[in-house]
Amino acid sequence: MNLVVVSNRVARGMANEPMTGGLAAALLPVVEKSGAIWVGSSGRVRDGAQKEPFAEIEALGAGALAMLDLPAAHYGGYYEGFANSALWPALHSRSDLIRASQEDYLSYREVNAFMARALLRFQKQDTTFWVQDYHFLALGAELRELGVTQPIGFFLHTPWPARAVIGGVPHHRRLVEAMLAYDLIGFQTQDDCENFLGYLMADLGLKVESGVVTSRHGQTRVAVFPIGIDPEKFAQQSIKAVSHPDVSRLRRSLNGEKLAIGVDRLDYSKGLVNRICAFDQMWTAQPALARTVSLLQIATPSRGGIEAYGNLQSDLAKLISDVNGRHGEVDWTPIRYLNKGFSQTVLAGLYRTAQVGVVTPLHDGMNLVAKEYVAAQNPADPGVLVLSKFAGAANELDTALLVNPHDIDGMARAIATALSMPLLERRMRWEAMMKKLRSSTIQQWFADFVDALQEAQLDKGASAPLIAESPTLWPRRSANGGMRYH
Ligand code: F6P
């Protein structure tokens, strides 16, 4: 099989480069090993009607990385517009932040169509396409329009929200119908899968049986594939990283004080304001904890051209300076706040240094930082993970200290509990989480999805041929959960 993986953001195989975002960092090692071709955006744009899309191609492990220049006229409307100002807020249940124009939607569709044309050059008879994330909901349908009959799968790295929320996205119906051109659609959690199937049945009137939906495109399998990490590799990285200058400088600067760490993209879904308020509340309610623990918050800026992100960046900076001003001392800064990215290696060392990992998003597809924090701990003296119950990772890491990110007092208490947790309890909780991480690795996730995609296409071959384009909706049936691999 010749695998072509597609995502908006790609990563080059350089271990010491800073990484923004879970998808690219997670996919890099597995794509490298698989020999796949990984196609994505170069981050540059190109003017004019490109006859042949321009791609910079370089070797990536056993395969290749192809970075495309996207059309200048549509890039803004696609990336900052429809993908990140309409779909992203909706997928994270922030209907209040949805901003979308008709031009943005058209640009999004143009870029999906452009990517489909560009992919044809990588197509062989035995090609399987695997499309990642909300930037390319309609890419499968565009590929089908171009006559592609090979298997095409799709995995969503974000949550899929309740019906009413997705209904707030302009053209939601057309987009979801287009998604049904995929042979397999994967979600992070059972809740996401059920929300999606609920929409198909209630809004599109489609029939779903044992996680298979029948539409005018034929059959699509819908299933859950929780993304993992390589815990052993991350653990080794964290041991090596202890001698990295950034990590050893941090250790020296602590003077016996405990450290809590948060590492996030600067995004409103990450619950950063509530997290800072929880630390503020903890130091206010328990002044004895001042000087005994500080927070290192790394918040890497992204999508800076979008108003909601600019507002968050200034609100957060102001809040942190206010908290530092109130609780700080001449020789103690409660919150160290950094707006830059770090390599995976350095992050592994920083996680190992921290006695508490705070991962408190308001809503998150998976949140691989939670898994990485656990994997980076010293087994003899592990730190404690304080984890939002609304992160996908909470389904597996249920022995973390689970918190409600809207409950500031509750979070403040949980952080204080984490700081004083006895070693025996820390070890029991950590061992249970490591067991889960070892049984559901990124390699397993990759193989499970690709296997299920091959099977989904075989089933499709055995079922009825494609039904001609028509707006026909199928009769309603009773609710039926999707399939779950793992
Ligand atoms: O799932 C969302 C996602 O693709 C993540 O994998 C990653 O954290 C983020 O979005 C990257 O966003 P951007 O490429 O816009 O910085």
PDB file of C-alpha atoms in Angstrom, residues 7-9 41 70 73-85 87 103-112 115 134-136:
ATOM      1  CA  SER A   7      -2.749  17.787   7.010  1.00  0.00           C
ATOM      2  CA  ASN A   8      -2.592  21.556   6.979  1.00  0.00           C
ATOM      3  CA  ARG A   9       0.441  21.811   9.247  1.00  0.00           C
ATOM      4  CA  SER A  41       0.919  23.548   3.600  1.00  0.00           C
ATOM      5  CA  LEU A  70      -1.451  27.509  -1.149  1.00  0.00           C
ATOM      6  CA  ALA A  73      -6.242  34.738  -2.973  1.00  0.00           C
ATOM      7  CA  HIS A  74      -7.838  32.123  -0.736  1.00  0.00           C
ATOM      8  CA  TYR A  75      -5.357  31.396   2.042  1.00  0.00           C
ATOM      9  CA  GLY A  76      -6.624  34.022   4.521  1.00  0.00           C
ATOM     10  CA  GLY A  77     -10.278  33.112   3.990  1.00  0.00           C
ATOM     11  CA  TYR A  78      -9.438  29.424   4.360  1.00  0.00           C
ATOM     12  CA  TYR A  79      -7.052  29.446   7.347  1.00  0.00           C
ATOM     13  CA  GLU A  80      -7.827  32.471   9.502  1.00  0.00           C
ATOM     14  CA  GLY A  81     -11.331  32.686   8.078  1.00  0.00           C
ATOM     15  CA  PHE A  82     -13.458  29.598   7.770  1.00  0.00           C
ATOM     16  CA  ALA A  83     -11.142  26.999   9.387  1.00  0.00           C
ATOM     17  CA  ASN A  84     -10.159  28.998  12.458  1.00  0.00           C
ATOM     18  CA  SER A  85     -12.919  31.588  12.867  1.00  0.00           C
ATOM     19  CA  LEU A  87     -15.034  25.728  12.392  1.00  0.00           C
ATOM     20  CA  GLU A 103     -16.151  34.577   0.922  1.00  0.00           C
ATOM     21  CA  ASP A 104     -14.402  32.659   3.690  1.00  0.00           C
ATOM     22  CA  TYR A 105     -16.526  29.600   3.030  1.00  0.00           C
ATOM     23  CA  LEU A 106     -15.806  29.797  -0.710  1.00  0.00           C
ATOM     24  CA  SER A 107     -12.079  30.158  -0.027  1.00  0.00           C
ATOM     25  CA  TYR A 108     -12.194  27.124   2.254  1.00  0.00           C
ATOM     26  CA  ARG A 109     -13.827  25.101  -0.499  1.00  0.00           C
ATOM     27  CA  GLU A 110     -11.321  26.456  -3.062  1.00  0.00           C
ATOM     28  CA  VAL A 111      -8.361  25.375  -0.937  1.00  0.00           C
ATOM     29  CA  ASN A 112      -9.909  21.930  -0.406  1.00  0.00           C
ATOM     30  CA  MET A 115      -5.413  20.309  -2.379  1.00  0.00           C
ATOM     31  CA  TYR A 134     -11.029  20.239  10.235  1.00  0.00           C
ATOM     32  CA  HIS A 135      -9.085  22.153   7.576  1.00  0.00           C
ATOM     33  CA  PHE A 136     -10.069  19.513   5.037  1.00  0.00           C
TER      34      PHE A 136
END
